[in-house]
Amino acid sequence: CDGVLLGNGPGDPRDLPALVERVRKLFAVRGGSLPLFGICLGHQLLARAAGADTYKLPFGHRSHNQPVIDLLSRRAYVTSQNHGYAVDTATLPADFAPWFENLNDGTNEGLRHRYRPLLSVQFHPEAAAGPRDTAFLFDEFLRMVTAIKSSRTAPISSTVQP
């Protein structure tokens, strides 16, 4: 395959160690150049596979109006979310960087690997919850897949723009 999308699903990511291990094995496919994009539970699984921890939120994020900020562009988006667990940013390995943050409670809403094609978001970019849809994240993932497929040595761009 040219890239892997880790989809959403119910439950505590700590209860899925076998799946976390499968995701961790994907990190090594093609010398670490296989693009991975995690959404919701997929975000938590990717983070746990990288070595980060997750925790249960006191109150889940369950609405179509959760504001997040892109820490790279400083743009805010209204997102759709339905989850009860979050990634502990303090436990992210040094080669991963927080990407999005929840403006209500400061929880992690996305991460990016600093030099490999690994990215994920806690919210649902396909849901078009706000005035500025975050569907452009799928375009970013497809740009990474295309760049790597066309040239295994092409540098990965981090130019996420809506």
CSV table of C-alpha atoms in Angstrom, one decimal:
chain,number,residue,atom,x,y,z
A,1,CYS,CA,0.0,0.0,0.0
A,2,ASP,CA,1.1,3.6,-0.5
A,3,GLY,CA,-0.2,4.9,2.9
A,4,VAL,CA,-2.3,3.9,5.9
A,5,LEU,CA,-5.2,5.7,7.5
A,6,LEU,CA,-5.8,4.7,11.1
A,7,GLY,CA,-9.5,5.3,11.6
A,8,ASN,CA,-11.7,6.1,14.6
A,9,GLY,CA,-13.4,3.7,16.9
A,10,PRO,CA,-14.7,3.3,20.4
A,11,GLY,CA,-12.8,2.5,23.5
A,12,ASP,CA,-9.7,2.9,25.6
A,13,PRO,CA,-6.5,2.7,23.5
A,14,ARG,CA,-4.8,1.1,26.5
A,15,ASP,CA,-7.0,-1.9,26.0
A,16,LEU,CA,-5.6,-2.5,22.5
A,17,PRO,CA,-1.9,-3.5,22.9
A,18,ALA,CA,-1.9,-5.9,20.0
A,19,LEU,CA,-3.2,-3.1,17.7
A,20,VAL,CA,-0.6,-0.6,19.1
A,21,GLU,CA,2.1,-3.1,18.3
A,22,ARG,CA,0.8,-3.5,14.7
A,23,VAL,CA,0.9,0.3,14.3
A,24,ARG,CA,4.5,0.3,15.7
A,25,LYS,CA,5.5,-2.2,13.1
A,26,LEU,CA,4.2,0.1,10.4
A,27,PHE,CA,6.7,2.7,11.5
A,28,ALA,CA,9.5,0.5,10.0
A,29,VAL,CA,7.8,-0.3,6.7
A,30,ARG,CA,9.9,0.9,3.7
A,31,GLY,CA,12.6,2.2,6.1
A,32,GLY,CA,10.1,4.4,7.9
A,33,SER,CA,8.7,6.2,4.8
A,34,LEU,CA,5.2,4.7,4.8
A,35,PRO,CA,2.7,7.6,5.4
A,36,LEU,CA,0.4,7.1,8.3
A,37,PHE,CA,-2.6,9.3,9.2
A,38,GLY,CA,-4.5,8.7,12.4
A,39,ILE,CA,-8.0,10.0,13.2
A,40,CYS,CA,-9.5,9.9,16.7
A,41,LEU,CA,-8.7,6.5,18.1
A,42,GLY,CA,-6.2,6.2,15.3
A,43,HIS,CA,-4.5,9.3,16.8
A,44,GLN,CA,-4.3,7.7,20.2
A,45,LEU,CA,-3.0,4.4,18.7
A,46,LEU,CA,-0.3,6.2,16.7
A,47,ALA,CA,0.8,8.1,19.8
A,48,ARG,CA,0.9,5.0,22.0
A,49,ALA,CA,2.9,3.1,19.3
A,50,ALA,CA,5.4,6.0,19.4
A,51,GLY,CA,5.7,5.6,23.1
A,52,ALA,CA,3.4,8.3,24.4
A,53,ASP,CA,0.7,7.7,27.1
A,54,THR,CA,-3.0,8.3,27.0
A,55,TYR,CA,-5.5,9.1,29.8
A,56,LYS,CA,-9.2,9.2,30.4
A,57,LEU,CA,-10.7,12.7,30.3
A,58,PRO,CA,-12.8,13.8,33.2
A,59,PHE,CA,-15.4,14.9,30.7
A,60,GLY,CA,-15.2,13.6,27.1
A,61,HIS,CA,-15.2,15.8,24.0
A,62,ARG,CA,-18.6,15.0,22.5
A,63,SER,CA,-19.9,17.7,20.3
A,64,HIS,CA,-19.7,19.4,16.9
A,65,ASN,CA,-18.2,22.7,18.3
A,66,GLN,CA,-14.8,21.8,19.8
A,67,PRO,CA,-12.4,24.6,19.0
A,68,VAL,CA,-8.8,23.6,18.2
A,69,ILE,CA,-5.8,25.6,17.2
A,70,ASP,CA,-3.2,24.6,14.7
A,71,LEU,CA,0.1,25.2,16.5
A,72,LEU,CA,2.0,25.7,13.2
A,73,SER,CA,-0.3,28.2,11.5
A,74,ARG,CA,-2.0,29.6,14.6
A,75,ARG,CA,-5.4,29.2,12.9
A,76,ALA,CA,-8.3,28.0,14.9
A,77,TYR,CA,-10.9,25.5,13.7
A,78,VAL,CA,-14.3,24.3,15.0
A,79,THR,CA,-14.2,20.5,15.0
A,80,SER,CA,-16.4,17.5,15.5
A,81,GLN,CA,-15.3,15.1,18.3
A,82,ASN,CA,-16.6,12.1,20.1
A,83,HIS,CA,-14.0,10.6,22.5
A,84,GLY,CA,-13.2,10.1,26.1
A,85,TYR,CA,-9.4,9.7,26.1
A,86,ALA,CA,-6.5,12.0,25.2
A,87,VAL,CA,-2.8,11.8,24.4
A,88,ASP,CA,-0.5,13.0,27.2
A,89,THR,CA,1.6,15.6,25.3
A,90,ALA,CA,4.3,15.5,28.1
A,91,THR,CA,5.0,11.9,27.2
A,92,LEU,CA,5.5,12.4,23.4
A,93,PRO,CA,9.0,11.3,22.2
A,94,ALA,CA,11.3,14.1,21.1
A,95,ASP,CA,10.8,13.2,17.4
A,96,PHE,CA,7.1,14.0,17.6
A,97,ALA,CA,5.6,17.4,18.0
A,98,PRO,CA,2.1,18.5,19.1
A,99,TRP,CA,0.2,19.8,16.1
A,100,PHE,CA,-3.3,20.8,17.3
A,101,GLU,CA,-4.5,21.8,20.8
A,102,ASN,CA,-8.0,22.0,22.2
A,103,LEU,CA,-8.8,25.6,23.1
A,104,ASN,CA,-11.3,24.7,25.8
A,105,ASP,CA,-9.0,22.5,28.0
A,106,GLY,CA,-5.5,22.5,26.4
A,107,THR,CA,-5.5,18.8,25.6
A,108,ASN,CA,-3.6,17.4,22.6
A,109,GLU,CA,-5.6,17.3,19.4
A,110,GLY,CA,-2.9,16.2,16.9
A,111,LEU,CA,0.7,15.4,16.4
A,112,ARG,CA,3.3,15.2,13.7
A,113,HIS,CA,6.6,13.4,13.4
A,114,ARG,CA,9.4,15.9,12.9
A,115,TYR,CA,10.8,14.3,9.8
A,116,ARG,CA,8.8,11.2,8.9
A,117,PRO,CA,5.3,11.1,7.2
A,118,LEU,CA,3.4,10.3,10.4
A,119,LEU,CA,0.6,12.6,11.5
A,120,SER,CA,-2.7,12.3,13.4
A,121,VAL,CA,-5.6,14.3,14.8
A,122,GLN,CA,-8.0,13.7,17.6
A,123,PHE,CA,-11.0,15.3,15.9
A,124,HIS,CA,-12.9,14.2,12.8
A,125,PRO,CA,-11.7,16.2,9.8
A,126,GLU,CA,-14.3,14.6,7.6
A,127,ALA,CA,-17.2,16.0,9.6
A,128,ALA,CA,-17.1,19.7,8.5
A,129,ALA,CA,-18.2,20.9,11.9
A,130,GLY,CA,-17.2,24.5,11.6
A,131,PRO,CA,-17.0,27.4,9.2
A,132,ARG,CA,-13.6,26.3,8.0
A,133,ASP,CA,-13.6,22.6,7.3
A,134,THR,CA,-10.5,20.6,8.2
A,135,ALA,CA,-10.8,18.2,5.2
A,136,PHE,CA,-7.6,19.8,3.9
A,137,LEU,CA,-5.8,17.4,6.2
A,138,PHE,CA,-6.7,14.5,3.9
A,139,ASP,CA,-5.0,16.5,1.1
A,140,GLU,CA,-1.9,16.8,3.2
A,141,PHE,CA,-1.9,13.1,3.8
A,142,LEU,CA,-2.3,12.4,0.0
A,143,ARG,CA,0.5,14.9,-0.8
A,144,MET,CA,2.8,12.9,1.5
A,145,VAL,CA,1.7,9.6,-0.1
A,146,THR,CA,2.2,11.0,-3.7
A,147,ALA,CA,5.6,12.5,-2.8
A,148,ILE,CA,6.9,9.3,-1.3
A,149,LYS,CA,5.4,7.1,-4.0
A,150,SER,CA,7.0,9.2,-6.8
A,151,SER,CA,10.4,9.5,-5.2
A,152,ARG,CA,11.4,7.5,-2.1
A,153,THR,CA,14.1,10.2,-1.4
A,154,ALA,CA,11.8,13.2,-1.8
A,155,PRO,CA,11.8,15.4,1.4
A,156,ILE,CA,8.5,15.5,3.2
A,157,SER,CA,6.9,19.0,3.3
A,158,SER,CA,5.0,20.3,6.3
A,159,THR,CA,3.1,23.0,4.5
A,160,VAL,CA,-0.4,22.3,5.8
A,161,GLN,CA,-2.7,25.0,4.3
A,162,PRO,CA,-6.5,24.9,4.0
